[in-house]
Amino acid sequence: MGKITIVGLGPGAFSLLTVEAWNTLRAAKSLLLRTARHPCVDDLARHGLSFTSYDAVYDEKASFEEVYQTIAADVVSRAAGGEEVVFAVPGSPLVAERTVVLIRDQAKGQGIPVAIVPGMSFLEVLYTRLGIDPIHGLTVVDAAEVDKLPPDLPTGLVVTQVYNRQVASETKLTLMDYFGDDYPVTVVQSLSLPEEEVRTIPLYELDRLPVIDHLTSVYVPPRPVKAKRFNLAPLIEVMATLRSPGGCVWDIEQTHASLRRYLVEEVYEVLEAIDLADADKLCEELGDLLLQIVFHARIAEESGAFSMQDVIDGVTEKMIRRHPHVFGDITVRDAAEVVLNWEKIKKREKGGTPASVLAGIPQGLPSLMYAYKLQAKAAKVGFDWDDIGPVWAKVDEELAELRAAVQSGKQSCCEDELGDVLFAVVNLARFLDIDPETALNHTNNKFRRRFAYIEETVAAQGLRWQDLSLAELDRLWEEAKTKETGKNK
């Protein structure tokens, strides 16, 4: 059984080769170079060192991963056959060097000892040239792996092994999805050599440089903090943990049906925060509502129906499709035409004209909202008054019929007529461009706040409810009303 010693050749200039590396190279019985396309290799030859390079493998294989796998397999095979192999790589062996990772893994599996002789990496030169301190965070990646970067990368980025124009083009296209076409990047070439060049260009020009070779790397500065993209991953991971074996028993037991009530509750708590104009509360309640959406998506993903990413992708694509005046070449005159286009696109997506004008309204909506949508749907085909005048008359008519029903003493008639009154009032709300569900919810919250004031006042004065007349309670109500109105001025 032989052994493997991996040596770093440094960033380029022969003068930057370490003494330990040089002594190891000179003593090598079998010296293998990942590539002879390194500036100090000519110096090795001038000093009489003989070596074998793997440059031919780059022409034989279809991808860099195949190249690296082939090289690693050959190095390990030689050592397994009894050779004491010295394998030399550009830079430092443990900095962005895929072959070293593969060799160590394969050698470990076969019990072959591996020694690492560190070298100076090109990063030390790069830090100096660009004036950056890696303590603030830096991600180094091979160009072949650049498509695996996380979407919210918080650090600066160095892309190595940008060998040629094709690699530069593929790197550019991938990075433009992350940073945009015009994002400034710095291209470094031939670091530490006399022909060294450092230039900053917009990302889209990366593959248009006059010279791109094996000594080309790209530095991408970190995004400004304000441009940081939000990320749902932490919440999705928390929900996955809660639903997994050993998670929360209650969360594991939930279904789409059992969660319905919580979804509705969270919507109304969001509405309350909006009514209160409380930004902190709104932020919290929107988070609770988002949690419900993630919860449902997780349940669906477990059954193989869809995932949270499917939800996000679906609504994103829908918004782009339904806004051709923003994302396409359609021109609109006003908001009314936007709505008209929206309905046309929606009808086209749904597959033509529905069987009923009233189709598509969810049965589980709150009654006021359901009535509003029924009327709005009917109005689109002309079943509507031209102005608000007849609507007022209809409200008066329904109120008169309700009075008559009450006087008749027939409970079923009263229920019917009260429903007609509410339906007419919803129609009035529609003509006034007011959402009746939101309006009533606003009034409910207002009543609760004012009643709470009465309760607090009664308790503070040491009184009992039965000690107060309706007139006194009404006076406290007016106080609450005045107090609230004063705050809102």
CSV table of C-alpha atoms in Angstrom, one decimal:
chain,number,residue,atom,x,y,z
A,1,MET,CA,0.0,0.0,0.0
A,2,GLY,CA,1.4,3.4,-1.0
A,3,LYS,CA,0.4,6.8,0.2
A,4,ILE,CA,-0.8,10.2,-1.2
A,5,THR,CA,0.7,13.6,-0.5
A,6,ILE,CA,-1.2,16.6,-1.8
A,7,VAL,CA,0.8,19.8,-2.4
A,8,GLY,CA,-0.4,23.3,-3.1
A,9,LEU,CA,1.5,25.1,-5.9
A,10,GLY,CA,0.5,28.6,-4.7
A,11,PRO,CA,-1.5,31.3,-6.5
A,12,GLY,CA,0.9,31.6,-9.5
A,13,ALA,CA,4.4,33.1,-9.1
A,14,PHE,CA,7.2,30.6,-8.2
A,15,SER,CA,8.3,33.0,-5.5
A,16,LEU,CA,5.0,32.3,-3.6
A,17,LEU,CA,5.6,28.5,-3.4
A,18,THR,CA,6.3,27.5,0.2
A,19,VAL,CA,9.6,25.9,1.3
A,20,GLU,CA,7.8,22.8,2.5
A,21,ALA,CA,5.9,22.5,-0.8
A,22,TRP,CA,9.1,22.9,-2.8
A,23,ASN,CA,11.0,20.3,-0.8
A,24,THR,CA,8.1,17.9,-1.2
A,25,LEU,CA,8.0,18.4,-4.9
A,26,ARG,CA,11.8,17.9,-5.3
A,27,ALA,CA,11.7,14.6,-3.3
A,28,ALA,CA,8.7,13.2,-5.2
A,29,LYS,CA,9.2,9.8,-6.9
A,30,SER,CA,5.8,10.1,-8.7
A,31,LEU,CA,4.7,13.7,-9.2
A,32,LEU,CA,1.2,14.2,-10.7
A,33,LEU,CA,-0.2,17.6,-11.6
A,34,ARG,CA,-3.9,18.2,-11.8
A,35,THR,CA,-3.0,20.6,-14.6
A,36,ALA,CA,0.3,21.8,-16.1
A,37,ARG,CA,-1.4,25.1,-16.9
A,38,HIS,CA,0.0,26.9,-13.9
A,39,PRO,CA,2.5,29.7,-14.0
A,40,CYS,CA,5.1,28.0,-11.7
A,41,VAL,CA,5.1,24.7,-13.7
A,42,ASP,CA,7.7,26.1,-16.2
A,43,ASP,CA,9.9,26.8,-13.2
A,44,LEU,CA,9.5,23.2,-12.0
A,45,ALA,CA,10.7,22.0,-15.4
A,46,ARG,CA,13.6,24.4,-15.4
A,47,HIS,CA,14.7,22.9,-12.0
A,48,GLY,CA,14.7,19.5,-13.5
A,49,LEU,CA,11.6,18.1,-12.0
A,50,SER,CA,9.7,15.5,-14.0
A,51,PHE,CA,5.9,15.2,-13.7
A,52,THR,CA,2.7,13.9,-15.4
A,53,SER,CA,-0.3,16.1,-15.8
A,54,TYR,CA,-4.0,15.3,-16.2
A,55,ASP,CA,-4.7,18.0,-18.8
A,56,ALA,CA,-5.7,15.4,-21.4
A,57,VAL,CA,-8.6,14.4,-19.2
A,58,TYR,CA,-10.2,17.8,-19.6
A,59,ASP,CA,-10.6,17.2,-23.3
A,60,GLU,CA,-11.9,13.7,-22.9
A,61,LYS,CA,-14.8,14.3,-20.4
A,62,ALA,CA,-18.1,16.1,-20.9
A,63,SER,CA,-18.2,17.9,-17.5
A,64,PHE,CA,-15.8,19.1,-14.8
A,65,GLU,CA,-17.3,16.7,-12.4
A,66,GLU,CA,-16.4,13.8,-14.6
A,67,VAL,CA,-12.9,15.3,-15.0
A,68,TYR,CA,-12.4,15.5,-11.2
A,69,GLN,CA,-13.8,12.0,-10.6
A,70,THR,CA,-11.4,10.5,-13.2
A,71,ILE,CA,-8.4,12.3,-11.8
A,72,ALA,CA,-9.2,11.3,-8.2
A,73,ALA,CA,-9.8,7.7,-9.2
A,74,ASP,CA,-6.4,7.5,-10.9
A,75,VAL,CA,-4.5,9.1,-8.0
A,76,VAL,CA,-6.1,6.7,-5.5
A,77,SER,CA,-5.6,3.7,-7.8
A,78,ARG,CA,-1.8,4.5,-8.1
A,79,ALA,CA,-1.5,4.7,-4.3
A,80,ALA,CA,-3.5,1.5,-3.9
A,81,GLY,CA,-1.0,-0.2,-6.2
A,82,GLY,CA,1.9,0.8,-3.9
A,83,GLU,CA,3.0,4.1,-5.4
A,84,GLU,CA,4.0,7.0,-3.1
A,85,VAL,CA,2.1,9.7,-5.0
A,86,VAL,CA,2.7,13.5,-4.8
A,87,PHE,CA,-0.4,15.2,-6.3
A,88,ALA,CA,0.1,18.9,-6.9
A,89,VAL,CA,-2.8,21.4,-7.3
A,90,PRO,CA,-3.0,25.1,-8.0
A,91,GLY,CA,-3.3,27.3,-4.9
A,92,SER,CA,-3.9,25.6,-1.6
A,93,PRO,CA,-5.2,22.0,-1.5
A,94,LEU,CA,-8.2,22.7,0.7
A,95,VAL,CA,-9.4,25.9,-1.0
A,96,ALA,CA,-12.0,25.3,-3.7
A,97,GLU,CA,-10.3,22.1,-4.9
A,98,ARG,CA,-12.8,19.4,-5.8
A,99,THR,CA,-10.3,16.8,-6.6
A,100,VAL,CA,-8.8,16.9,-3.1
A,101,VAL,CA,-12.2,16.3,-1.6
A,102,LEU,CA,-12.8,13.3,-3.8
A,103,ILE,CA,-9.3,11.9,-3.2
A,104,ARG,CA,-9.6,12.1,0.5
A,105,ASP,CA,-13.0,10.4,0.5
A,106,GLN,CA,-11.9,7.6,-1.8
A,107,ALA,CA,-8.6,7.0,0.0
A,108,LYS,CA,-10.3,6.9,3.4
A,109,GLY,CA,-12.5,4.1,2.1
A,110,GLN,CA,-9.5,2.1,1.1
A,111,GLY,CA,-7.3,2.9,4.1
A,112,ILE,CA,-4.8,4.8,2.1
A,113,PRO,CA,-3.0,7.6,4.1
A,114,VAL,CA,-3.3,11.1,2.8
A,115,ALA,CA,-1.0,14.0,3.8
A,116,ILE,CA,-1.7,17.7,3.0
A,117,VAL,CA,1.1,20.2,2.4
A,118,PRO,CA,-0.6,23.6,2.4
A,119,GLY,CA,0.1,26.3,-0.1
A,120,MET,CA,-0.7,29.9,-0.3
A,121,SER,CA,-4.0,30.2,-2.1
A,122,PHE,CA,-5.0,32.9,-4.6
A,123,LEU,CA,-7.4,34.2,-2.0
A,124,GLU,CA,-4.6,35.8,0.1
A,125,VAL,CA,-3.6,37.8,-3.0
A,126,LEU,CA,-7.2,38.6,-3.8
A,127,TYR,CA,-7.9,39.9,-0.3
A,128,THR,CA,-5.0,42.3,-0.7
A,129,ARG,CA,-5.8,43.4,-4.2
A,130,LEU,CA,-9.5,44.1,-3.5
A,131,GLY,CA,-9.0,45.3,0.1
A,132,ILE,CA,-11.6,42.9,1.6
A,133,ASP,CA,-11.5,41.2,5.0
A,134,PRO,CA,-12.9,37.6,5.0
A,135,ILE,CA,-13.8,37.9,8.6
A,136,HIS,CA,-17.0,39.6,7.4
A,137,GLY,CA,-17.9,36.5,5.4
A,138,LEU,CA,-16.9,35.1,2.0
A,139,THR,CA,-18.3,32.2,0.0
A,140,VAL,CA,-15.8,30.5,-2.4
A,141,VAL,CA,-17.3,28.2,-5.1
A,142,ASP,CA,-16.2,26.4,-8.2
A,143,ALA,CA,-17.9,27.7,-11.4
A,144,ALA,CA,-19.3,24.2,-11.9
A,145,GLU,CA,-21.2,24.5,-8.5
A,146,VAL,CA,-22.4,28.1,-8.8
A,147,ASP,CA,-26.0,27.0,-9.6
A,148,LYS,CA,-26.2,25.4,-6.1
A,149,LEU,CA,-25.9,28.7,-4.2
A,150,PRO,CA,-28.7,29.5,-1.7
A,151,PRO,CA,-31.0,32.3,-3.0
A,152,ASP,CA,-30.4,34.5,0.1
A,153,LEU,CA,-26.6,34.3,0.1
A,154,PRO,CA,-25.5,36.9,2.7
A,155,THR,CA,-21.8,37.1,2.0
A,156,GLY,CA,-19.5,38.1,-0.8
A,157,LEU,CA,-18.8,35.5,-3.4
A,158,VAL,CA,-15.7,34.3,-5.2
A,159,VAL,CA,-16.2,32.1,-8.2
A,160,THR,CA,-13.1,30.1,-9.2
A,161,GLN,CA,-12.2,28.0,-12.2
A,162,VAL,CA,-13.8,30.3,-14.8
A,163,TYR,CA,-11.8,28.5,-17.4
A,164,ASN,CA,-13.2,29.8,-20.7
A,165,ARG,CA,-15.9,31.8,-22.4
A,166,GLN,CA,-18.5,29.1,-22.2
A,167,VAL,CA,-18.0,28.7,-18.4
A,168,ALA,CA,-18.1,32.5,-18.1
A,169,SER,CA,-21.4,32.6,-20.0
A,170,GLU,CA,-23.0,29.9,-17.9
A,171,THR,CA,-21.7,31.6,-14.7
A,172,LYS,CA,-23.1,34.9,-15.8
A,173,LEU,CA,-26.5,33.6,-16.6
A,174,THR,CA,-26.8,31.8,-13.2
A,175,LEU,CA,-25.6,34.9,-11.3
A,176,MET,CA,-27.9,37.2,-13.1
A,177,ASP,CA,-30.8,35.3,-11.6
A,178,TYR,CA,-29.4,36.1,-8.2
A,179,PHE,CA,-28.1,39.6,-8.6
A,180,GLY,CA,-29.5,41.2,-11.8
A,181,ASP,CA,-27.9,42.0,-15.1
A,182,ASP,CA,-26.1,45.2,-14.1
A,183,TYR,CA,-24.7,44.0,-10.7
A,184,PRO,CA,-21.0,45.1,-10.5
A,185,VAL,CA,-18.5,42.2,-10.3
A,186,THR,CA,-14.7,42.2,-10.2
A,187,VAL,CA,-12.8,39.9,-12.5
A,188,VAL,CA,-9.3,39.0,-11.4
A,189,GLN,CA,-6.8,37.4,-13.7
A,190,SER,CA,-3.2,36.1,-13.3
A,191,LEU,CA,-3.0,37.1,-9.7
A,192,SER,CA,0.6,37.6,-8.5
A,193,LEU,CA,2.0,37.5,-12.0
A,194,PRO,CA,3.4,40.4,-14.1
A,195,GLU,CA,0.3,40.3,-16.4
A,196,GLU,CA,-2.1,40.5,-13.4
A,197,GLU,CA,-5.3,42.4,-14.2
A,198,VAL,CA,-8.2,43.4,-11.9
A,199,ARG,CA,-11.3,45.1,-13.5
A,200,THR,CA,-14.8,45.8,-12.3
A,201,ILE,CA,-17.6,45.3,-14.9
A,202,PRO,CA,-21.4,44.9,-15.0
A,203,LEU,CA,-22.3,41.2,-14.6
A,204,TYR,CA,-23.8,40.9,-18.1
A,205,GLU,CA,-20.3,41.7,-19.7
A,206,LEU,CA,-18.6,38.7,-18.0
A,207,ASP,CA,-18.3,36.5,-21.1
A,208,ARG,CA,-17.4,39.4,-23.3
A,209,LEU,CA,-13.9,40.0,-21.9
A,210,PRO,CA,-11.1,39.8,-24.4
A,211,VAL,CA,-9.2,37.2,-22.3
A,212,ILE,CA,-10.7,34.4,-20.2
A,213,ASP,CA,-8.5,31.5,-19.1
A,214,HIS,CA,-7.7,29.1,-16.3
A,215,LEU,CA,-6.4,32.0,-14.1
A,216,THR,CA,-9.7,33.9,-14.2
A,217,SER,CA,-11.9,34.2,-11.1
A,218,VAL,CA,-14.8,36.5,-10.3
A,219,TYR,CA,-15.6,38.4,-7.1
A,220,VAL,CA,-19.2,39.3,-6.4
A,221,PRO,CA,-19.7,41.7,-3.6
A,222,PRO,CA,-22.5,41.0,-1.1
A,223,ARG,CA,-25.8,42.6,-1.7
A,224,PRO,CA,-26.7,45.7,0.2
A,225,VAL,CA,-28.7,44.9,3.3
A,226,LYS,CA,-31.7,46.7,2.0
A,227,ALA,CA,-31.8,44.4,-1.0
A,228,LYS,CA,-31.9,41.2,1.1
A,229,ARG,CA,-34.7,38.9,-0.1
A,230,PHE,CA,-37.2,37.5,2.4
A,231,ASN,CA,-37.1,33.8,3.0
A,232,LEU,CA,-39.9,31.5,4.0
A,233,ALA,CA,-37.5,28.6,4.7
A,234,PRO,CA,-37.3,29.0,8.5
A,235,LEU,CA,-41.1,29.0,8.9
A,236,ILE,CA,-41.4,26.0,6.6
A,237,GLU,CA,-38.8,24.1,8.5
A,238,VAL,CA,-40.4,24.9,11.8
A,239,MET,CA,-43.8,23.6,10.5
A,240,ALA,CA,-42.1,20.5,9.1
A,241,THR,CA,-40.5,19.8,12.5
A,242,LEU,CA,-43.8,20.3,14.3
A,243,ARG,CA,-45.5,17.8,11.9
A,244,SER,CA,-42.7,15.2,12.0
A,245,PRO,CA,-42.5,12.2,14.4
A,246,GLY,CA,-41.5,13.5,17.7
A,247,GLY,CA,-43.0,16.9,17.0
A,248,CYS,CA,-46.1,18.4,18.4
A,249,VAL,CA,-49.0,15.9,19.0
A,250,TRP,CA,-51.6,18.6,18.3
A,251,ASP,CA,-50.0,19.8,15.1
A,252,ILE,CA,-49.6,16.3,13.8
A,253,GLU,CA,-53.3,15.6,14.3
A,254,GLN,CA,-54.6,18.5,12.3
A,255,THR,CA,-56.2,18.3,8.9
A,256,HIS,CA,-57.3,20.8,6.3
A,257,ALA,CA,-60.8,20.5,7.7
A,258,SER,CA,-59.8,20.9,11.4
A,259,LEU,CA,-57.8,24.1,10.6
A,260,ARG,CA,-60.7,25.9,8.8
A,261,ARG,CA,-61.9,27.8,11.9
A,262,TYR,CA,-58.4,29.0,12.7
A,263,LEU,CA,-57.9,30.3,9.2
A,264,VAL,CA,-61.1,32.3,9.4
A,265,GLU,CA,-60.2,33.6,12.9
A,266,GLU,CA,-56.8,34.8,11.7
A,267,VAL,CA,-58.4,36.7,8.8
A,268,TYR,CA,-60.6,38.6,11.2
A,269,GLU,CA,-57.8,39.4,13.6
A,270,VAL,CA,-55.9,40.9,10.6
A,271,LEU,CA,-59.0,43.0,9.8
A,272,GLU,CA,-59.2,44.2,13.4
A,273,ALA,CA,-55.5,45.2,13.3
A,274,ILE,CA,-56.2,47.2,10.1
A,275,ASP,CA,-59.2,48.9,11.8
A,276,LEU,CA,-57.1,49.8,14.8
A,277,ALA,CA,-54.3,51.2,12.4
A,278,ASP,CA,-51.9,49.3,14.7
A,279,ALA,CA,-48.8,48.4,12.6
A,280,ASP,CA,-47.3,46.2,15.2
A,281,LYS,CA,-50.5,44.2,15.7
A,282,LEU,CA,-51.0,44.0,11.9
A,283,CYS,CA,-47.4,42.6,11.5
A,284,GLU,CA,-48.1,40.0,14.1
A,285,GLU,CA,-51.5,39.0,12.8
A,286,LEU,CA,-50.2,38.7,9.2
A,287,GLY,CA,-47.6,36.3,10.5
A,288,ASP,CA,-50.3,34.2,12.2
A,289,LEU,CA,-52.2,34.2,8.9
A,290,LEU,CA,-49.1,33.2,7.0
A,291,LEU,CA,-48.6,30.4,9.5
A,292,GLN,CA,-52.0,28.9,8.6
A,293,ILE,CA,-51.1,29.0,4.9
A,294,VAL,CA,-47.8,27.2,5.6
A,295,PHE,CA,-49.6,24.7,7.8
A,296,HIS,CA,-52.1,23.8,5.0
A,297,ALA,CA,-49.2,23.6,2.5
A,298,ARG,CA,-47.3,21.2,4.7
A,299,ILE,CA,-50.3,18.9,5.1
A,300,ALA,CA,-50.7,18.9,1.3
A,301,GLU,CA,-47.0,18.2,0.8
A,302,GLU,CA,-47.1,15.2,3.1
A,303,SER,CA,-49.9,13.7,1.0
A,304,GLY,CA,-48.1,14.5,-2.3
A,305,ALA,CA,-50.7,17.0,-3.4
A,306,PHE,CA,-48.6,20.1,-3.6
A,307,SER,CA,-45.9,22.0,-1.7
A,308,MET,CA,-45.4,25.6,-0.4
A,309,GLN,CA,-43.2,26.3,-3.4
A,310,ASP,CA,-46.1,25.2,-5.7
A,311,VAL,CA,-48.3,27.7,-3.9
A,312,ILE,CA,-45.8,30.5,-4.4
A,313,ASP,CA,-45.0,29.6,-8.0
A,314,GLY,CA,-48.7,29.3,-8.9
A,315,VAL,CA,-49.8,32.7,-7.5
A,316,THR,CA,-46.6,34.4,-8.9
A,317,GLU,CA,-47.3,33.1,-12.4
A,318,LYS,CA,-51.0,34.1,-12.1
A,319,MET,CA,-50.1,37.6,-11.1
A,320,ILE,CA,-47.8,38.0,-14.1
A,321,ARG,CA,-50.3,36.5,-16.5
A,322,ARG,CA,-53.1,38.8,-15.2
A,323,HIS,CA,-51.0,42.0,-15.4
A,324,PRO,CA,-49.9,42.1,-19.0
A,325,HIS,CA,-49.9,45.9,-18.8
A,326,VAL,CA,-47.0,45.6,-16.4
A,327,PHE,CA,-45.2,42.4,-17.5
A,328,GLY,CA,-46.2,42.4,-21.1
A,329,ASP,CA,-46.9,44.8,-24.0
A,330,ILE,CA,-50.5,45.6,-23.2
A,331,THR,CA,-51.5,49.3,-22.6
A,332,VAL,CA,-54.4,50.3,-20.4
A,333,ARG,CA,-56.0,53.7,-19.9
A,334,ASP,CA,-57.2,53.4,-16.3
A,335,ALA,CA,-58.0,51.1,-13.4
A,336,ALA,CA,-61.3,50.1,-14.8
A,337,GLU,CA,-59.7,48.7,-17.9
A,338,VAL,CA,-57.2,46.8,-15.6
A,339,VAL,CA,-60.3,45.1,-14.0
A,340,LEU,CA,-61.8,44.4,-17.4
A,341,ASN,CA,-58.6,42.7,-18.7
A,342,TRP,CA,-58.3,40.8,-15.4
A,343,GLU,CA,-61.8,39.3,-15.9
A,344,LYS,CA,-61.1,38.4,-19.5
A,345,ILE,CA,-57.9,36.6,-18.6
A,346,LYS,CA,-59.5,34.9,-15.7
A,347,LYS,CA,-62.4,33.6,-17.9
A,348,ARG,CA,-59.8,32.4,-20.5
A,349,GLU,CA,-57.9,30.6,-17.7
A,350,LYS,CA,-61.1,28.9,-16.4
A,351,GLY,CA,-61.9,27.5,-19.8
A,352,GLY,CA,-64.6,29.7,-21.3
A,353,THR,CA,-68.0,30.7,-20.0
A,354,PRO,CA,-69.2,29.0,-16.8
A,355,ALA,CA,-72.6,27.2,-16.6
A,356,SER,CA,-74.0,29.9,-14.3
A,357,VAL,CA,-73.4,33.6,-13.9
A,358,LEU,CA,-73.1,33.0,-10.2
A,359,ALA,CA,-70.6,30.2,-10.5
A,360,GLY,CA,-67.2,30.4,-8.7
A,361,ILE,CA,-68.5,31.9,-5.4
A,362,PRO,CA,-67.3,29.8,-2.4
A,363,GLN,CA,-70.2,28.4,-0.4
A,364,GLY,CA,-68.4,28.9,2.9
A,365,LEU,CA,-68.2,32.7,2.8
A,366,PRO,CA,-69.7,34.7,5.6
A,367,SER,CA,-73.3,35.6,4.7
A,368,LEU,CA,-72.7,39.4,4.1
A,369,MET,CA,-69.7,38.7,1.9
A,370,TYR,CA,-71.6,36.0,0.0
A,371,ALA,CA,-74.5,38.4,-0.6
A,372,TYR,CA,-72.1,41.0,-1.9
A,373,LYS,CA,-70.5,38.7,-4.4
A,374,LEU,CA,-73.8,37.3,-5.6
A,375,GLN,CA,-75.0,40.9,-6.4
A,376,ALA,CA,-71.7,41.8,-8.0
A,377,LYS,CA,-71.8,38.7,-10.2
A,378,ALA,CA,-75.4,39.5,-11.3
A,379,ALA,CA,-74.5,43.1,-11.9
A,380,LYS,CA,-71.9,42.1,-14.5
A,381,VAL,CA,-74.7,40.8,-16.8
A,382,GLY,CA,-76.9,43.9,-16.3
A,383,PHE,CA,-79.1,42.7,-13.4
A,384,ASP,CA,-78.6,45.9,-11.5
A,385,TRP,CA,-80.0,49.4,-11.0
A,386,ASP,CA,-78.4,52.3,-12.9
A,387,ASP,CA,-78.0,54.5,-9.8
A,388,ILE,CA,-78.3,54.5,-6.0
A,389,GLY,CA,-81.9,56.1,-5.9
A,390,PRO,CA,-83.9,52.8,-6.3
A,391,VAL,CA,-81.6,51.1,-3.9
A,392,TRP,CA,-82.6,53.5,-1.1
A,393,ALA,CA,-86.2,52.8,-2.0
A,394,LYS,CA,-85.7,49.1,-1.9
A,395,VAL,CA,-84.2,49.3,1.6
A,396,ASP,CA,-87.3,51.3,2.7
A,397,GLU,CA,-89.6,48.8,1.0
A,398,GLU,CA,-87.9,45.8,2.8
A,399,LEU,CA,-88.0,47.6,6.2
A,400,ALA,CA,-91.8,48.2,5.7
A,401,GLU,CA,-92.3,44.5,4.9
A,402,LEU,CA,-90.3,43.5,8.0
A,403,ARG,CA,-92.5,45.7,10.2
A,404,ALA,CA,-95.6,44.1,8.7
A,405,ALA,CA,-94.3,40.7,9.3
A,406,VAL,CA,-93.5,41.5,12.9
A,407,GLN,CA,-97.0,42.8,13.4
A,408,SER,CA,-98.4,39.6,11.9
A,409,GLY,CA,-96.5,37.6,14.6
A,410,LYS,CA,-95.3,34.9,12.1
A,411,GLN,CA,-91.7,34.1,13.0
A,412,SER,CA,-90.9,32.5,9.7
A,413,CYS,CA,-92.0,35.6,7.8
A,414,CYS,CA,-90.0,37.8,10.1
A,415,GLU,CA,-86.9,35.7,9.4
A,416,ASP,CA,-87.4,36.0,5.6
A,417,GLU,CA,-88.1,39.7,5.7
A,418,LEU,CA,-85.1,40.4,7.9
A,419,GLY,CA,-83.0,38.5,5.4
A,420,ASP,CA,-84.4,40.7,2.7
A,421,VAL,CA,-83.5,43.8,4.6
A,422,LEU,CA,-80.0,42.7,5.1
A,423,PHE,CA,-79.7,41.7,1.4
A,424,ALA,CA,-80.9,45.2,0.4
A,425,VAL,CA,-78.5,46.9,2.8
A,426,VAL,CA,-75.7,44.8,1.3
A,427,ASN,CA,-76.7,46.2,-2.1
A,428,LEU,CA,-76.7,49.7,-0.7
A,429,ALA,CA,-73.1,49.0,0.6
A,430,ARG,CA,-72.1,47.9,-2.9
A,431,PHE,CA,-73.3,51.2,-4.5
A,432,LEU,CA,-71.5,53.1,-1.8
A,433,ASP,CA,-68.3,51.0,-2.6
A,434,ILE,CA,-68.2,49.7,1.0
A,435,ASP,CA,-67.5,46.1,1.9
A,436,PRO,CA,-70.4,45.2,4.2
A,437,GLU,CA,-68.4,42.4,6.0
A,438,THR,CA,-65.6,44.8,6.8
A,439,ALA,CA,-68.0,47.5,7.9
A,440,LEU,CA,-69.9,45.2,10.2
A,441,ASN,CA,-66.7,43.8,11.6
A,442,HIS,CA,-65.5,47.4,12.2
A,443,THR,CA,-68.7,48.2,14.1
A,444,ASN,CA,-68.5,44.9,16.2
A,445,ASN,CA,-65.0,45.9,17.3
A,446,LYS,CA,-66.1,49.4,18.0
A,447,PHE,CA,-68.9,48.1,20.2
A,448,ARG,CA,-66.6,45.8,22.0
A,449,ARG,CA,-64.1,48.6,22.8
A,450,ARG,CA,-66.9,50.9,24.0
A,451,PHE,CA,-68.5,48.3,26.1
A,452,ALA,CA,-65.2,47.4,27.7
A,453,TYR,CA,-64.9,51.1,28.8
A,454,ILE,CA,-68.3,50.8,30.5
A,455,GLU,CA,-67.2,47.6,32.2
A,456,GLU,CA,-64.0,49.2,33.4
A,457,THR,CA,-65.8,52.3,34.7
A,458,VAL,CA,-68.4,50.2,36.5
A,459,ALA,CA,-65.7,48.1,38.2
A,460,ALA,CA,-63.6,51.2,39.0
A,461,GLN,CA,-66.5,52.8,40.8
A,462,GLY,CA,-67.3,49.7,42.8
A,463,LEU,CA,-70.8,49.4,41.3
A,464,ARG,CA,-72.9,46.5,40.1
A,465,TRP,CA,-74.7,46.4,36.8
A,466,GLN,CA,-78.1,46.2,38.5
A,467,ASP,CA,-77.2,49.4,40.4
A,468,LEU,CA,-77.3,51.4,37.2
A,469,SER,CA,-80.3,52.4,35.1
A,470,LEU,CA,-80.3,52.2,31.3
A,471,ALA,CA,-80.0,56.0,31.2
A,472,GLU,CA,-76.8,55.9,33.3
A,473,LEU,CA,-75.4,53.1,31.2
A,474,ASP,CA,-76.2,55.1,28.1
A,475,ARG,CA,-74.4,58.1,29.6
A,476,LEU,CA,-71.3,55.9,30.0
A,477,TRP,CA,-71.7,54.8,26.4
A,478,GLU,CA,-71.6,58.3,25.3
A,479,GLU,CA,-68.5,58.9,27.4
A,480,ALA,CA,-66.8,56.0,25.7
A,481,LYS,CA,-67.9,57.3,22.3
A,482,THR,CA,-66.6,60.8,23.0
A,483,LYS,CA,-63.3,59.5,24.4
A,484,GLU,CA,-62.8,57.3,21.3
A,485,THR,CA,-63.8,60.0,18.9
A,486,GLY,CA,-61.4,62.4,20.6
A,487,LYS,CA,-58.5,60.0,20.1
A,488,ASN,CA,-59.2,59.6,16.5
A,489,LYS,CA,-59.1,63.4,15.7
